[in-house]
PDB file of C-alpha atoms and ligand atoms in Angstrom:
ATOM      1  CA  UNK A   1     -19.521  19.776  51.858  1.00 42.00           C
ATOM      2  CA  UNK A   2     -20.221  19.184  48.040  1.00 45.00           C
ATOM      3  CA  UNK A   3     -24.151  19.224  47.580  1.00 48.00           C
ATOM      4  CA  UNK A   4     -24.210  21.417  50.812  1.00 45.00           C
ATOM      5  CA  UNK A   5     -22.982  24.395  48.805  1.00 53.00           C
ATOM      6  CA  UNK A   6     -25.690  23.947  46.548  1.00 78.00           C
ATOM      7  CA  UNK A   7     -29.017  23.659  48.469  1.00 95.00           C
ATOM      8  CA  UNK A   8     -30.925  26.669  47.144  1.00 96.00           C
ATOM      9  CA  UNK A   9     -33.408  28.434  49.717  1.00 97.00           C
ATOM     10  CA  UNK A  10     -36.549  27.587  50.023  1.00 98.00           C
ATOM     11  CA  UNK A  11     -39.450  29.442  51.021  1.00 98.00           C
ATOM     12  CA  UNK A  12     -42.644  28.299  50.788  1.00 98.00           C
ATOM     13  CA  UNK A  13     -46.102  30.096  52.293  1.00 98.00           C
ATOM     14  CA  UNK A  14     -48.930  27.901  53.927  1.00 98.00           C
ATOM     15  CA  UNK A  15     -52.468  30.060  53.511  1.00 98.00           C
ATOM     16  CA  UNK A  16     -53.345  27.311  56.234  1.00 98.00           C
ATOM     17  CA  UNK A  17     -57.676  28.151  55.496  1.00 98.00           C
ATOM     18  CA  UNK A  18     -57.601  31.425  54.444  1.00 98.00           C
ATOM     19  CA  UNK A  19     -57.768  32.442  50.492  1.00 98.00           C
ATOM     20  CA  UNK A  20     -60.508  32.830  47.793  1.00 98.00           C
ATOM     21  CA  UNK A  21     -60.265  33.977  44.342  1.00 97.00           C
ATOM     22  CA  UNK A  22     -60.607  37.711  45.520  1.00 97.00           C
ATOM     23  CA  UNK A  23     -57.077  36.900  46.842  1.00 98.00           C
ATOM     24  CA  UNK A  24     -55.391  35.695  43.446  1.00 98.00           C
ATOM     25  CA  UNK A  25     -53.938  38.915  42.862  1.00 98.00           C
ATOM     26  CA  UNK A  26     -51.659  38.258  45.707  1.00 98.00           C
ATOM     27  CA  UNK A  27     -50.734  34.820  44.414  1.00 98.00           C
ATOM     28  CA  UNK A  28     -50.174  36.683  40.973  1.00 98.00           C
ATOM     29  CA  UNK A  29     -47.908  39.460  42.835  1.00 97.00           C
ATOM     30  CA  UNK A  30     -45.637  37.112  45.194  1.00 97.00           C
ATOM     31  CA  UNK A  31     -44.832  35.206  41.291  1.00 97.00           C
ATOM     32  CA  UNK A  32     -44.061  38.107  39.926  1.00 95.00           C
ATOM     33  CA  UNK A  33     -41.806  39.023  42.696  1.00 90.00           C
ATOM     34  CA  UNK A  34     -40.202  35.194  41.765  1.00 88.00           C
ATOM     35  CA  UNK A  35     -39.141  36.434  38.777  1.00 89.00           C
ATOM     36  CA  UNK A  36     -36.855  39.029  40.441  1.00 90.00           C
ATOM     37  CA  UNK A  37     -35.686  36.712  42.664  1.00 92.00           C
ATOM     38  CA  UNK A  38     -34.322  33.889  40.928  1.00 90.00           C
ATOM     39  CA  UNK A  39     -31.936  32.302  43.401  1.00 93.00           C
ATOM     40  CA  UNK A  40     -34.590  31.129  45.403  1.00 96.00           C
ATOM     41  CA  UNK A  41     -37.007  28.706  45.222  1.00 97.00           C
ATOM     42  CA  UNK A  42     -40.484  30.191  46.150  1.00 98.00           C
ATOM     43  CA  UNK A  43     -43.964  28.070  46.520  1.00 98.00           C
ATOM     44  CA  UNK A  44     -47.384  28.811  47.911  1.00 98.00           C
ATOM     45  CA  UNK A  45     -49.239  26.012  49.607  1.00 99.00           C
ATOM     46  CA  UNK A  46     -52.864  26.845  49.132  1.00 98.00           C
ATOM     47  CA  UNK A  47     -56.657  25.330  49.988  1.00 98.00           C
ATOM     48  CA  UNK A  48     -57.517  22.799  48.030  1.00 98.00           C
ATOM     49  CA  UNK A  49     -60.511  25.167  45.965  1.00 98.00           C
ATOM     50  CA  UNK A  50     -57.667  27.662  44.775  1.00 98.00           C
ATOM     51  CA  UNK A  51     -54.952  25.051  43.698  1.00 98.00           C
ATOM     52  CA  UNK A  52     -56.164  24.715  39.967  1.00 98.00           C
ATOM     53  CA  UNK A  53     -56.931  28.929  39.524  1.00 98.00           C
ATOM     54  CA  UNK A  54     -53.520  29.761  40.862  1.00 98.00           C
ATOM     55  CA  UNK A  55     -51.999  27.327  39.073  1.00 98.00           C
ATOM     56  CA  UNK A  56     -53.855  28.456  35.845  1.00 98.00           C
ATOM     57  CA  UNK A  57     -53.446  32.413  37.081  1.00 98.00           C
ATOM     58  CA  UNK A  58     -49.201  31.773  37.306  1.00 97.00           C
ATOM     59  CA  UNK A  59     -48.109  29.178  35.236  1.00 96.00           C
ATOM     60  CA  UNK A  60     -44.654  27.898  36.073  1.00 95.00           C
ATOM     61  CA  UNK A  61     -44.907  29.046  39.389  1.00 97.00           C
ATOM     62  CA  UNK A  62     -45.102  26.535  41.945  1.00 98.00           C
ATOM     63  CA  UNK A  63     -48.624  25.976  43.482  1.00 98.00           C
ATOM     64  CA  UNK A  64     -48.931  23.440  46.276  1.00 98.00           C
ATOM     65  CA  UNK A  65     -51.553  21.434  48.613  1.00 98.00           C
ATOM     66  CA  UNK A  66     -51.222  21.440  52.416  1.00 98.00           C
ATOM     67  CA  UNK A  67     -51.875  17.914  52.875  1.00 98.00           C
ATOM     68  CA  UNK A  68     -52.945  14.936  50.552  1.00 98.00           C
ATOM     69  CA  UNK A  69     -54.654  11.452  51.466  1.00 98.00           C
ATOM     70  CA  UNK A  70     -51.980   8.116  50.959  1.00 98.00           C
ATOM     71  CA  UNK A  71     -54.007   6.285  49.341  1.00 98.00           C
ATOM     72  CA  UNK A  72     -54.490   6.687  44.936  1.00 97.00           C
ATOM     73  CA  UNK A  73     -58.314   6.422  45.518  1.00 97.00           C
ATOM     74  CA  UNK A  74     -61.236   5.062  46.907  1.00 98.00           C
ATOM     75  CA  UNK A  75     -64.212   5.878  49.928  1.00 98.00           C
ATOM     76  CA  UNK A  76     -62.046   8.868  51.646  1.00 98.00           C
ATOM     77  CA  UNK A  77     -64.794  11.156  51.970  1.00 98.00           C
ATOM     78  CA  UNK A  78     -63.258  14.911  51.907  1.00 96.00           C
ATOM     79  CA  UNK A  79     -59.574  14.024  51.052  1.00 98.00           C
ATOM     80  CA  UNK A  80     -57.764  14.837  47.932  1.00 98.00           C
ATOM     81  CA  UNK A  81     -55.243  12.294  46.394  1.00 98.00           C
ATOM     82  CA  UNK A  82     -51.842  13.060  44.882  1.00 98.00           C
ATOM     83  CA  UNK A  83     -53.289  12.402  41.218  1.00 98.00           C
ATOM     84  CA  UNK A  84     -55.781  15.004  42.341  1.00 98.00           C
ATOM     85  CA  UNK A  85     -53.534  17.634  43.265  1.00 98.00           C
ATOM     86  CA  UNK A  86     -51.560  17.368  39.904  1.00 98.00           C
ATOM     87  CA  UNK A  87     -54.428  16.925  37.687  1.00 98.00           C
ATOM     88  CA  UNK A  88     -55.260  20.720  39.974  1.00 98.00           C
ATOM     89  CA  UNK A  89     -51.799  21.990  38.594  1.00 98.00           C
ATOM     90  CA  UNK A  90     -49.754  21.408  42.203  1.00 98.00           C
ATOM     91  CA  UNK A  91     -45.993  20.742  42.228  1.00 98.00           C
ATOM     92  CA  UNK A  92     -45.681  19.956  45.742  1.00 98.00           C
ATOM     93  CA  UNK A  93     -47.633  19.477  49.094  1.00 99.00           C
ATOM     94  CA  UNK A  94     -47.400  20.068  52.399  1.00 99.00           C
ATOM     95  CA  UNK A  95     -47.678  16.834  55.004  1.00 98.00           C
ATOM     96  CA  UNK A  96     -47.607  16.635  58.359  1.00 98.00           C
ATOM     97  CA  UNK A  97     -48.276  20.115  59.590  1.00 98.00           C
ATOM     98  CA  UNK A  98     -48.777  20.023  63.682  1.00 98.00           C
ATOM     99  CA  UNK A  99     -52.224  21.294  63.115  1.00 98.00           C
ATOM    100  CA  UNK A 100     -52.986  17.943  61.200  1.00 98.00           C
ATOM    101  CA  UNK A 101     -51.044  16.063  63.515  1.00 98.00           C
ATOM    102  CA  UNK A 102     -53.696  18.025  66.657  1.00 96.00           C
ATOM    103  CA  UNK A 103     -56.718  18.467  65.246  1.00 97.00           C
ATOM    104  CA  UNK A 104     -56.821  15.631  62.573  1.00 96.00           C
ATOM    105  CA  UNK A 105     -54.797  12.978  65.006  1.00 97.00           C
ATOM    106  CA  UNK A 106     -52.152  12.420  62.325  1.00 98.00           C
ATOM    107  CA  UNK A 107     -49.209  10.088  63.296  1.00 98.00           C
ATOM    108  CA  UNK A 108     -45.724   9.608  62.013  1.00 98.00           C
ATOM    109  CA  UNK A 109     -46.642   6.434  60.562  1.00 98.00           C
ATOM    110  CA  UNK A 110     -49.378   8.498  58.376  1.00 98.00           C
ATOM    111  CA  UNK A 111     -47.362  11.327  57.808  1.00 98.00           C
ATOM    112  CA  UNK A 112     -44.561   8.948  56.481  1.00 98.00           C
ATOM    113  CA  UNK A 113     -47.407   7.148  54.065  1.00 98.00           C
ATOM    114  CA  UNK A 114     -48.299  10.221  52.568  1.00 98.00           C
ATOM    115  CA  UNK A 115     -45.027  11.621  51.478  1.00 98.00           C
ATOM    116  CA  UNK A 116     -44.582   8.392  50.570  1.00 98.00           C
ATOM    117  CA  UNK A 117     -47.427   8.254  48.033  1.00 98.00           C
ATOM    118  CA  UNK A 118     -46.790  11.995  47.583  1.00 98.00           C
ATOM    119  CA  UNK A 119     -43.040  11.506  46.369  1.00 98.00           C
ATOM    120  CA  UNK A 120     -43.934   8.607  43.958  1.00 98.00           C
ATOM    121  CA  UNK A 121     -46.581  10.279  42.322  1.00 98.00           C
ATOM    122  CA  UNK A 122     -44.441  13.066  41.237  1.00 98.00           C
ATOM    123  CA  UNK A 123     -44.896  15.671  43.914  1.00 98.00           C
ATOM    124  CA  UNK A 124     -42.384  17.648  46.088  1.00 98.00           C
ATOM    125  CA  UNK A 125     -42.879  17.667  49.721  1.00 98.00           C
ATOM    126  CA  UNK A 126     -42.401  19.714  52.392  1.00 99.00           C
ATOM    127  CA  UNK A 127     -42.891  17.144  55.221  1.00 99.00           C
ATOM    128  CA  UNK A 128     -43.315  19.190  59.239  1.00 98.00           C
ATOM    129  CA  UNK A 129     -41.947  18.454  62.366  1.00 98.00           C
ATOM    130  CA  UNK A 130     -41.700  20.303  65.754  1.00 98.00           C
ATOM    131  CA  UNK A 131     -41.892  20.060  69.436  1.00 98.00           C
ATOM    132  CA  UNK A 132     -44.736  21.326  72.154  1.00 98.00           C
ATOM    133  CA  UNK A 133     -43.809  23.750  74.795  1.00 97.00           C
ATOM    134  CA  UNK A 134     -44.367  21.573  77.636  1.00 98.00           C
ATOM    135  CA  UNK A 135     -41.307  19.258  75.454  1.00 98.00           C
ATOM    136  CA  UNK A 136     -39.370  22.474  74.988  1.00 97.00           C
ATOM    137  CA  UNK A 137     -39.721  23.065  78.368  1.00 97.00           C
ATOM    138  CA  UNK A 138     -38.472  19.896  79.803  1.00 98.00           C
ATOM    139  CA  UNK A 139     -35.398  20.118  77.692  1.00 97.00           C
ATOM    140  CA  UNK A 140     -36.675  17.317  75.459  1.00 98.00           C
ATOM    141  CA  UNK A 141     -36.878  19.363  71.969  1.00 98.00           C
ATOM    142  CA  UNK A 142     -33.955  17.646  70.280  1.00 98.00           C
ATOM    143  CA  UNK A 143     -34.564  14.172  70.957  1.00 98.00           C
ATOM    144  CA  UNK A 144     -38.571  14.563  70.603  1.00 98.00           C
ATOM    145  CA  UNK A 145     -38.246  16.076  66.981  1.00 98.00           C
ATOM    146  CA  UNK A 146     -35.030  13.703  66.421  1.00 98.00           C
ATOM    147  CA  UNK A 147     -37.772  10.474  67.054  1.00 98.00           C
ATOM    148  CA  UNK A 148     -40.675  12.120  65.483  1.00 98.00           C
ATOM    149  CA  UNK A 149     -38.718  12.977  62.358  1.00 98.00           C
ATOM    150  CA  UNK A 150     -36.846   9.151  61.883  1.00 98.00           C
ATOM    151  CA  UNK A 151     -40.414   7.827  62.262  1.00 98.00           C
ATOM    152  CA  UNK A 152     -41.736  10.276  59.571  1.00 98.00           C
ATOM    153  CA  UNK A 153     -39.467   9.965  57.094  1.00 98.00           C
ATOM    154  CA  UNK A 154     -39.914   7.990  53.722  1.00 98.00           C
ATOM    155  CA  UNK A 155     -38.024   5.547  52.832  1.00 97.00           C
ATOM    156  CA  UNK A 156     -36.638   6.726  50.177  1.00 96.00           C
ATOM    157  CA  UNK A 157     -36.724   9.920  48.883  1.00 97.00           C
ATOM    158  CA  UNK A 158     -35.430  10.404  45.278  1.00 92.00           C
ATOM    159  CA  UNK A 159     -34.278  13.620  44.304  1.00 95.00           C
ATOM    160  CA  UNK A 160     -33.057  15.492  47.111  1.00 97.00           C
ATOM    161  CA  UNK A 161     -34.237  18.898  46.252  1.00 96.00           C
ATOM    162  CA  UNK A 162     -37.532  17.760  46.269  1.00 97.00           C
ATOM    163  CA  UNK A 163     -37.992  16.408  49.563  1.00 98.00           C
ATOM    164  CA  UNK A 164     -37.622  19.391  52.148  1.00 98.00           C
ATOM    165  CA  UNK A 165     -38.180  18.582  55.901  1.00 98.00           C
ATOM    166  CA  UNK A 166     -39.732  22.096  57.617  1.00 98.00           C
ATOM    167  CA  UNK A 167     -39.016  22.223  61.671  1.00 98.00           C
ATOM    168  CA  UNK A 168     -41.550  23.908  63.402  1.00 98.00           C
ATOM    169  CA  UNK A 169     -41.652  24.368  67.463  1.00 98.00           C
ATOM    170  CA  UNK A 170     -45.505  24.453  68.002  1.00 98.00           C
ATOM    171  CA  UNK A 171     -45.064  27.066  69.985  1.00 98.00           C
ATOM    172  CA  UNK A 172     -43.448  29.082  67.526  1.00 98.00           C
ATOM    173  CA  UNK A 173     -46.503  29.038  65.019  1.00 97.00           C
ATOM    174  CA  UNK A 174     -48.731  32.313  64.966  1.00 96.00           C
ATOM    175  CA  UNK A 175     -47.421  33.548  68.120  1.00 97.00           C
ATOM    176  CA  UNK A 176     -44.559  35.526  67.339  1.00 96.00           C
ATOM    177  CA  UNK A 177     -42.398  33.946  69.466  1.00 96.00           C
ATOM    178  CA  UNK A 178     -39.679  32.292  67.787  1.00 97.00           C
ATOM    179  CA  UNK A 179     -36.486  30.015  69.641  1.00 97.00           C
ATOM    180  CA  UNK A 180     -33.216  31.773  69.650  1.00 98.00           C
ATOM    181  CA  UNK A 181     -30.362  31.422  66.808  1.00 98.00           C
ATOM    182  CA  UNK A 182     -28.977  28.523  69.056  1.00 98.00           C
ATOM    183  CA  UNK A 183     -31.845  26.866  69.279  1.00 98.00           C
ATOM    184  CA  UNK A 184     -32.328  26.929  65.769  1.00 98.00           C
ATOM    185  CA  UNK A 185     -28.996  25.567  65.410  1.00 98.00           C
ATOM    186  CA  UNK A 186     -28.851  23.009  67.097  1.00 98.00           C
ATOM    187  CA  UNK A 187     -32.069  21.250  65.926  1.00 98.00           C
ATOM    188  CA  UNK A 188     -31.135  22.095  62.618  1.00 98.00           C
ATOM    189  CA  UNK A 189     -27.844  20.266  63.500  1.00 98.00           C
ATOM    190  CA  UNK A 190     -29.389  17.247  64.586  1.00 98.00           C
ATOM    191  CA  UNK A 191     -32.418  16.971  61.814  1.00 98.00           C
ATOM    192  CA  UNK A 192     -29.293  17.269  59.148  1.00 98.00           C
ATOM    193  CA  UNK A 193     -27.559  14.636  61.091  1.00 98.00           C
ATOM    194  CA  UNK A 194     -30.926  11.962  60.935  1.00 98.00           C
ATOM    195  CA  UNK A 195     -31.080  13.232  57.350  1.00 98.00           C
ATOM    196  CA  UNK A 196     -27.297  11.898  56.686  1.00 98.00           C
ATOM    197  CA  UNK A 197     -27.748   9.170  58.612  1.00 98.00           C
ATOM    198  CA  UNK A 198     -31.499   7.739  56.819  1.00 98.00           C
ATOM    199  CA  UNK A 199     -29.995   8.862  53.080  1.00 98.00           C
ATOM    200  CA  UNK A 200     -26.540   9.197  53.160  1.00 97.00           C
ATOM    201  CA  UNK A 201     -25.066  11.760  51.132  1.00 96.00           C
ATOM    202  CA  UNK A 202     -28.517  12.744  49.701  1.00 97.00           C
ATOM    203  CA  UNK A 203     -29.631  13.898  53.135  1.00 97.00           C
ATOM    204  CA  UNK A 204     -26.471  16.754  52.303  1.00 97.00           C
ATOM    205  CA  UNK A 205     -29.546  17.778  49.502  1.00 97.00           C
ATOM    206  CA  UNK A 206     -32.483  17.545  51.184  1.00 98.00           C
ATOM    207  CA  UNK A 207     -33.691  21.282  52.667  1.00 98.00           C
ATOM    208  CA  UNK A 208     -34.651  22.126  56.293  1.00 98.00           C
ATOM    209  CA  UNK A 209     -37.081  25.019  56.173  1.00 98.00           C
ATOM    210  CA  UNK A 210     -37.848  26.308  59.884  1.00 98.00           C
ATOM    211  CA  UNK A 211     -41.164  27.645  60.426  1.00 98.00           C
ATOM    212  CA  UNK A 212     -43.010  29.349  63.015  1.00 98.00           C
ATOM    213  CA  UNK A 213     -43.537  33.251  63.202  1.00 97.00           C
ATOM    214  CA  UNK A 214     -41.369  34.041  60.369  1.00 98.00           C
ATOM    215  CA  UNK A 215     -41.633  37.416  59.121  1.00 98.00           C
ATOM    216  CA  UNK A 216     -39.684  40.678  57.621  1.00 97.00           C
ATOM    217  CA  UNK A 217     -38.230  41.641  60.386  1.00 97.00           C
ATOM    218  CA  UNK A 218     -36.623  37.923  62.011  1.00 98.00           C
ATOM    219  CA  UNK A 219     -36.022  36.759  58.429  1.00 98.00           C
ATOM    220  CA  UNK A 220     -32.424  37.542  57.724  1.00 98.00           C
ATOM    221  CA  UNK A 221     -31.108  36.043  61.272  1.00 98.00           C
ATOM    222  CA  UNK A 222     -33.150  33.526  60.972  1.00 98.00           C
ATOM    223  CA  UNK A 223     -31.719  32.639  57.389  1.00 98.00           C
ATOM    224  CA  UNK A 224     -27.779  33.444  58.336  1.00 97.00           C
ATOM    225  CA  UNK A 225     -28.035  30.247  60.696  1.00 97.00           C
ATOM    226  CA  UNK A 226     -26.886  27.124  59.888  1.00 95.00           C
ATOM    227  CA  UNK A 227     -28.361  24.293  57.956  1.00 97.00           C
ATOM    228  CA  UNK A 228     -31.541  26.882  57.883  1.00 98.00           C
ATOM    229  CA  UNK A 229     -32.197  26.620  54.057  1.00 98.00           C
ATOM    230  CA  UNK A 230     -35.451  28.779  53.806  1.00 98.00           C
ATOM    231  CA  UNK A 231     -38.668  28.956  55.644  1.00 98.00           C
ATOM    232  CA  UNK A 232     -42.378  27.936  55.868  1.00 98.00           C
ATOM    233  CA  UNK A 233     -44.409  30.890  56.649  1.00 98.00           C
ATOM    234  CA  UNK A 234     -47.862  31.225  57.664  1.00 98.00           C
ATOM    235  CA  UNK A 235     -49.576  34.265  58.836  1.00 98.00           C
ATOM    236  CA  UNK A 236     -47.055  36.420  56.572  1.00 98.00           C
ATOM    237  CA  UNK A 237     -47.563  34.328  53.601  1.00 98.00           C
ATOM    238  CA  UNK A 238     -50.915  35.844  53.120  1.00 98.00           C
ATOM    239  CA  UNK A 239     -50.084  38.796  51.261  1.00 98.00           C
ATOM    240  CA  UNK A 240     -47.133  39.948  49.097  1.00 97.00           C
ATOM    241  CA  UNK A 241     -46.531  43.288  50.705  1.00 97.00           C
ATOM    242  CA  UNK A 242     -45.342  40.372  53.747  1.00 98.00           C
ATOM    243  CA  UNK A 243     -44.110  38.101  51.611  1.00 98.00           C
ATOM    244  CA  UNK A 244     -41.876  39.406  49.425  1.00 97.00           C
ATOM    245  CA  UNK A 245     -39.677  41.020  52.086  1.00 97.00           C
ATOM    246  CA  UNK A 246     -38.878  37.637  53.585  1.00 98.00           C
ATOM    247  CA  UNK A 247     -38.173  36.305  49.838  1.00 97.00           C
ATOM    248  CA  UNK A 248     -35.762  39.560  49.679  1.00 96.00           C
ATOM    249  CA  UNK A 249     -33.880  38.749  52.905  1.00 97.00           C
ATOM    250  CA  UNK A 250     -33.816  34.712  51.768  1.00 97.00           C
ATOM    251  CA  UNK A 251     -32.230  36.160  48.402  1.00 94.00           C
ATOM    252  CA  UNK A 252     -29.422  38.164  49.889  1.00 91.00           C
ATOM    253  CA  UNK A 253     -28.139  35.213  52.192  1.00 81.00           C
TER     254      UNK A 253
HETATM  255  P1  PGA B 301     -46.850  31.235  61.061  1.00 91.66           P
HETATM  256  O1  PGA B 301     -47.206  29.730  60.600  1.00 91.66           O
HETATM  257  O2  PGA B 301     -45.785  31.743  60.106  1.00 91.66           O
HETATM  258  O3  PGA B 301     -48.142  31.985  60.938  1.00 91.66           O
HETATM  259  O4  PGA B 301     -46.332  31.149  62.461  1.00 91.66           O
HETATM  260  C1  PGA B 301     -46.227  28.858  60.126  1.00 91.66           C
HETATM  261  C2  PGA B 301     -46.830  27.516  59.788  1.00 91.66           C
HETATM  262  O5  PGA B 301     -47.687  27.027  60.546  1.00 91.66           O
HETATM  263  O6  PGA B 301     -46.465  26.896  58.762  1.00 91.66           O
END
């Protein structure tokens, strides 16, 4: 019990490769709406080119990256470090995201070395996990995302509240489909148990976000389940008239 009555919600949006300065005025309406909503913990995780403008555009509101390289510095041509992203104005960064993990061959031993460097360098992470459909499928889900998630985790980890772990069935992201309440559950269930059982009674602290096809209208069920303590939304991150709806129903639970 204890520090489990006290995990705030978290939601955080991932623009994923979509934003340019025309769309700060979003950025500068979803902060305002944080204002309003002050039980929650809100973030946007943005391209690397908008970090420092957003950051400059809504000071105290928490801008983040969507991934970051392990290493401090050095021949890494394209990446940004963690001294990067904070020099940029970022509080926190994304790692791990399946599309990384796809398209950019990512492993768990990677995506453990960069919230690693991310977390000692004085950023919060939001560090993703989830299963394919073919695992789904083959009744696998909860062991898959169990493994993935012991080999992905840090060491260590700090502060609880500002390592957040964000499950994420592949299959769930940009399709609209999203698993049922029990589903939810019982993942949930098991990533809390890992978390207990890798930090003790810090992983009581430490948020699980769920992800995948989150939007106004799935938000409150979605956020009345169990050991769900907020969300990381894609698609309907992009604008506030999305947005803030979700940050609404993540405020009334
Ligand atoms: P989605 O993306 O909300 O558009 O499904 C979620 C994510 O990939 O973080």
């Amino acid at each position: 019990m204890g520090l489990s009555m006290t995990r705030r919600k978290l939601v955080a949006g991932n623009w994923k490769m979509h934003g340019t300065a025309a769309e700060l005025g979003e950025v500068e309406a979803i902060a305002a709406a944080a204002q309003a909503h002050s039980r929650v913990d809100l973030a946007l995780c943005l391209p690397a080119t908008l970090i420092e403008r957003a950051a400059r555009a809504v000071p105290g509101f928490a801008i983040g990256g969507q991934d970051v390289h392990e290493a401090g510095k050095g021949a890494h041509t394209g990446c940004v470090s963690v001294a990067m992203l904070r020099d940029a104005g970022a509080a926190l960064t994304i790692v791990g995201h399946s599309e990384r993990r796809q398209a950019q061959h990512e492993s768990d031993a990677d995506v453990k070395a960069k919230a690693k460097a991310a977390l000692a360098g004085g950023l919060d992470v939001i560090l993703c996990i989830g299963e394919s459909l073919a695992i789904r499928e083959q009744g696998q889900a909860v062991a898959v995302v169990d493994t993935q998630l012991a080999a992905s985790l840090p060491t260590s980890i700090g502060q609880p509240e500002s390592f957040s772990v964000a499950y994420e069935p592949i299959w769930a992201i940009g399709t609209g489909k999203v698993p049922s309440a029990a589903d939810i559950a019982e993942m949930h269930g098991a990533l809390r148990r890992r978390l207990i059982m890798t930090y003790g009674d810090a992983g009581r602290g430490v948020r699980i976000l769920y992800g995948g096809s989150v939007k106004a209208s799935n938000a409150a069920e979605i956020f009345a389940i169990d050991d769900v303590d907020g969300a990381l939304v894609g698609g309907a991150s992009l604008t506030a008239s999305d947005f803030i709806p979700i940050v609404e129903a993540a405020s009334q639970d």
